Amino acid sequence: MKFRHFVFVAVIGMTLVFGMAVPSSLYAIVPTERIRETTDEIRAIVNSGFEDLMKRLREKGEMK
């Protein structure tokens, strides 16, 4: 019974350690430059769509 208890505690401890270590190591593996480029591309797409919308509203005369 004591051995099972020890294994159970060890498994939970390892799960906690790896659960905290894996996400941070994933951020280290994936280049932050690529993440930054992707967010910049998304931001550019959203901004261009917003600018097109504002331009259309100005042409219609609804936005001054």
Tab-separated table of N, CA and C in Angstrom:
chain	number	residue	atom	x	y	z
A	1	MET	N	0.840	-1.201	0.000
A	1	MET	CA	0.000	0.000	0.000
A	1	MET	C	0.875	1.251	0.000
A	2	LYS	N	1.953	1.225	0.763
A	2	LYS	CA	2.810	2.403	0.826
A	2	LYS	C	3.473	2.660	-0.525
A	3	PHE	N	3.843	1.574	-1.217
A	3	PHE	CA	4.507	1.741	-2.512
A	3	PHE	C	3.552	2.360	-3.521
A	4	ARG	N	2.298	1.931	-3.515
A	4	ARG	CA	1.310	2.508	-4.423
A	4	ARG	C	1.118	3.989	-4.123
A	5	HIS	N	1.069	4.328	-2.863
A	5	HIS	CA	0.914	5.725	-2.466
A	5	HIS	C	2.092	6.558	-2.976
A	6	PHE	N	3.288	6.009	-2.833
A	6	PHE	CA	4.487	6.702	-3.301
A	6	PHE	C	4.433	6.906	-4.813
A	7	VAL	N	4.034	5.869	-5.563
A	7	VAL	CA	3.945	5.974	-7.026
A	7	VAL	C	2.909	7.013	-7.404
A	8	PHE	N	1.764	7.000	-6.711
A	8	PHE	CA	0.701	7.964	-7.002
A	8	PHE	C	1.191	9.402	-6.807
A	9	VAL	N	1.857	9.650	-5.677
A	9	VAL	CA	2.382	10.988	-5.394
A	9	VAL	C	3.451	11.372	-6.422
A	10	ALA	N	4.301	10.403	-6.800
A	10	ALA	CA	5.352	10.683	-7.778
A	10	ALA	C	4.757	11.042	-9.138
A	11	VAL	N	3.728	10.304	-9.543
A	11	VAL	CA	3.100	10.578	-10.841
A	11	VAL	C	2.467	11.963	-10.835
A	12	ILE	N	1.773	12.314	-9.768
A	12	ILE	CA	1.148	13.639	-9.695
A	12	ILE	C	2.224	14.724	-9.676
A	13	GLY	N	3.295	14.490	-8.946
A	13	GLY	CA	4.378	15.476	-8.906
A	13	GLY	C	5.011	15.679	-10.262
A	14	MET	N	5.272	14.583	-10.982
A	14	MET	CA	5.872	14.703	-12.311
A	14	MET	C	4.912	15.412	-13.275
A	15	THR	N	3.619	15.106	-13.149
A	15	THR	CA	2.638	15.765	-14.010
A	15	THR	C	2.645	17.269	-13.782
A	16	LEU	N	2.693	17.681	-12.517
A	16	LEU	CA	2.735	19.109	-12.219
A	16	LEU	C	4.001	19.746	-12.764
A	17	VAL	N	5.140	19.078	-12.580
A	17	VAL	CA	6.414	19.642	-13.038
A	17	VAL	C	6.407	19.785	-14.553
A	18	PHE	N	6.000	18.713	-15.259
A	18	PHE	CA	6.004	18.783	-16.722
A	18	PHE	C	4.917	19.711	-17.224
A	19	GLY	N	3.796	19.775	-16.529
A	19	GLY	CA	2.721	20.680	-16.945
A	19	GLY	C	3.145	22.129	-16.871
A	20	MET	N	4.033	22.460	-15.938
A	20	MET	CA	4.515	23.835	-15.849
A	20	MET	C	5.707	24.065	-16.766
A	21	ALA	N	6.494	23.016	-17.017
A	21	ALA	CA	7.717	23.179	-17.802
A	21	ALA	C	7.440	23.159	-19.303
A	22	VAL	N	6.479	22.352	-19.748
A	22	VAL	CA	6.276	22.175	-21.187
A	22	VAL	C	5.821	23.458	-21.881
A	23	PRO	N	4.819	24.198	-21.362
A	23	PRO	CA	4.410	25.406	-22.078
A	23	PRO	C	5.552	26.414	-22.235
A	24	SER	N	6.350	26.615	-21.192
A	24	SER	CA	7.440	27.581	-21.300
A	24	SER	C	8.500	27.103	-22.286
A	25	SER	N	8.755	25.786	-22.338
A	25	SER	CA	9.742	25.289	-23.295
A	25	SER	C	9.192	25.370	-24.715
A	26	LEU	N	7.880	25.247	-24.882
A	26	LEU	CA	7.304	25.414	-26.224
A	26	LEU	C	7.506	26.839	-26.708
A	27	TYR	N	7.324	27.806	-25.807
A	27	TYR	CA	7.558	29.185	-26.206
A	27	TYR	C	9.022	29.401	-26.570
A	28	ALA	N	9.923	28.642	-25.920
A	28	ALA	CA	11.339	28.772	-26.244
A	28	ALA	C	11.659	28.106	-27.577
A	29	ILE	N	10.966	27.001	-27.895
A	29	ILE	CA	11.236	26.283	-29.148
A	29	ILE	C	10.718	27.079	-30.340
A	30	VAL	N	9.458	27.535	-30.267
A	30	VAL	CA	8.879	28.282	-31.385
A	30	VAL	C	9.517	29.661	-31.410
A	31	PRO	N	10.095	30.047	-32.541
A	31	PRO	CA	10.777	31.344	-32.589
A	31	PRO	C	9.803	32.498	-32.334
A	32	THR	N	10.175	33.369	-31.420
A	32	THR	CA	9.299	34.501	-31.119
A	32	THR	C	9.202	35.436	-32.323
A	33	GLU	N	10.216	35.444	-33.176
A	33	GLU	CA	10.165	36.304	-34.361
A	33	GLU	C	9.021	35.888	-35.275
A	34	ARG	N	8.835	34.578	-35.418
A	34	ARG	CA	7.742	34.111	-36.272
A	34	ARG	C	6.393	34.481	-35.665
A	35	ILE	N	6.282	34.361	-34.334
A	35	ILE	CA	5.034	34.738	-33.663
A	35	ILE	C	4.774	36.232	-33.884
A	36	ARG	N	5.831	37.044	-33.748
A	36	ARG	CA	5.687	38.488	-33.925
A	36	ARG	C	5.268	38.813	-35.357
A	37	GLU	N	5.869	38.132	-36.351
A	37	GLU	CA	5.503	38.377	-37.747
A	37	GLU	C	4.047	38.018	-37.992
A	38	THR	N	3.601	36.916	-37.427
A	38	THR	CA	2.220	36.491	-37.626
A	38	THR	C	1.256	37.505	-37.023
A	39	THR	N	1.534	37.976	-35.812
A	39	THR	CA	0.643	38.965	-35.207
A	39	THR	C	0.676	40.269	-35.981
A	40	ASP	N	1.842	40.646	-36.528
A	40	ASP	CA	1.914	41.855	-37.351
A	40	ASP	C	1.081	41.705	-38.616
A	41	GLU	N	1.125	40.517	-39.232
A	41	GLU	CA	0.313	40.282	-40.429
A	41	GLU	C	-1.177	40.369	-40.106
A	42	ILE	N	-1.573	39.765	-38.996
A	42	ILE	CA	-2.986	39.810	-38.599
A	42	ILE	C	-3.405	41.255	-38.341
A	43	ARG	N	-2.536	42.007	-37.642
A	43	ARG	CA	-2.845	43.396	-37.346
A	43	ARG	C	-2.966	44.212	-38.632
A	44	ALA	N	-2.097	43.950	-39.604
A	44	ALA	CA	-2.150	44.676	-40.879
A	44	ALA	C	-3.440	44.370	-41.629
A	45	ILE	N	-3.860	43.102	-41.601
A	45	ILE	CA	-5.109	42.732	-42.278
A	45	ILE	C	-6.291	43.446	-41.634
A	46	VAL	N	-6.326	43.447	-40.303
A	46	VAL	CA	-7.439	44.093	-39.594
A	46	VAL	C	-7.438	45.594	-39.866
A	47	ASN	N	-6.248	46.218	-39.819
A	47	ASN	CA	-6.167	47.661	-40.052
A	47	ASN	C	-6.577	48.016	-41.469
A	48	SER	N	-6.166	47.221	-42.464
A	48	SER	CA	-6.537	47.532	-43.843
A	48	SER	C	-8.046	47.396	-44.025
A	49	GLY	N	-8.640	46.386	-43.387
A	49	GLY	CA	-10.088	46.236	-43.470
A	49	GLY	C	-10.796	47.407	-42.818
A	50	PHE	N	-10.284	47.891	-41.690
A	50	PHE	CA	-10.876	49.032	-41.003
A	50	PHE	C	-10.748	50.301	-41.850
A	51	GLU	N	-9.576	50.486	-42.480
A	51	GLU	CA	-9.379	51.667	-43.324
A	51	GLU	C	-10.304	51.637	-44.531
A	52	ASP	N	-10.494	50.446	-45.136
A	52	ASP	CA	-11.430	50.334	-46.256
A	52	ASP	C	-12.840	50.698	-45.819
A	53	LEU	N	-13.233	50.236	-44.660
A	53	LEU	CA	-14.567	50.531	-44.143
A	53	LEU	C	-14.739	52.029	-43.933
A	54	MET	N	-13.734	52.686	-43.335
A	54	MET	CA	-13.819	54.125	-43.104
A	54	MET	C	-13.881	54.875	-44.435
A	55	LYS	N	-13.108	54.421	-45.425
A	55	LYS	CA	-13.110	55.077	-46.726
A	55	LYS	C	-14.486	54.970	-47.384
A	56	ARG	N	-15.096	53.800	-47.298
A	56	ARG	CA	-16.431	53.629	-47.886
A	56	ARG	C	-17.458	54.510	-47.187
A	57	LEU	N	-17.364	54.598	-45.858
A	57	LEU	CA	-18.324	55.430	-45.126
A	57	LEU	C	-18.137	56.905	-45.488
A	58	ARG	N	-16.871	57.328	-45.652
A	58	ARG	CA	-16.626	58.728	-46.042
A	58	ARG	C	-17.182	59.002	-47.429
A	59	GLU	N	-17.018	58.053	-48.361
A	59	GLU	CA	-17.534	58.245	-49.719
A	59	GLU	C	-19.050	58.350	-49.709
A	60	LYS	N	-19.716	57.598	-48.852
A	60	LYS	CA	-21.174	57.662	-48.761
A	60	LYS	C	-21.621	58.932	-48.042
A	61	GLY	N	-20.702	59.563	-47.322
A	61	GLY	CA	-21.048	60.783	-46.622
A	61	GLY	C	-21.584	60.548	-45.223
A	62	GLU	N	-21.535	59.288	-44.750
A	62	GLU	CA	-22.044	59.001	-43.410
A	62	GLU	C	-21.013	59.350	-42.350
A	63	MET	N	-19.742	59.360	-42.744
A	63	MET	CA	-18.681	59.628	-41.784
A	63	MET	C	-17.908	60.848	-42.257
A	64	LYS	N	-17.732	61.817	-41.387
A	64	LYS	CA	-17.026	63.029	-41.809
A	64	LYS	C	-15.759	63.203	-41.023
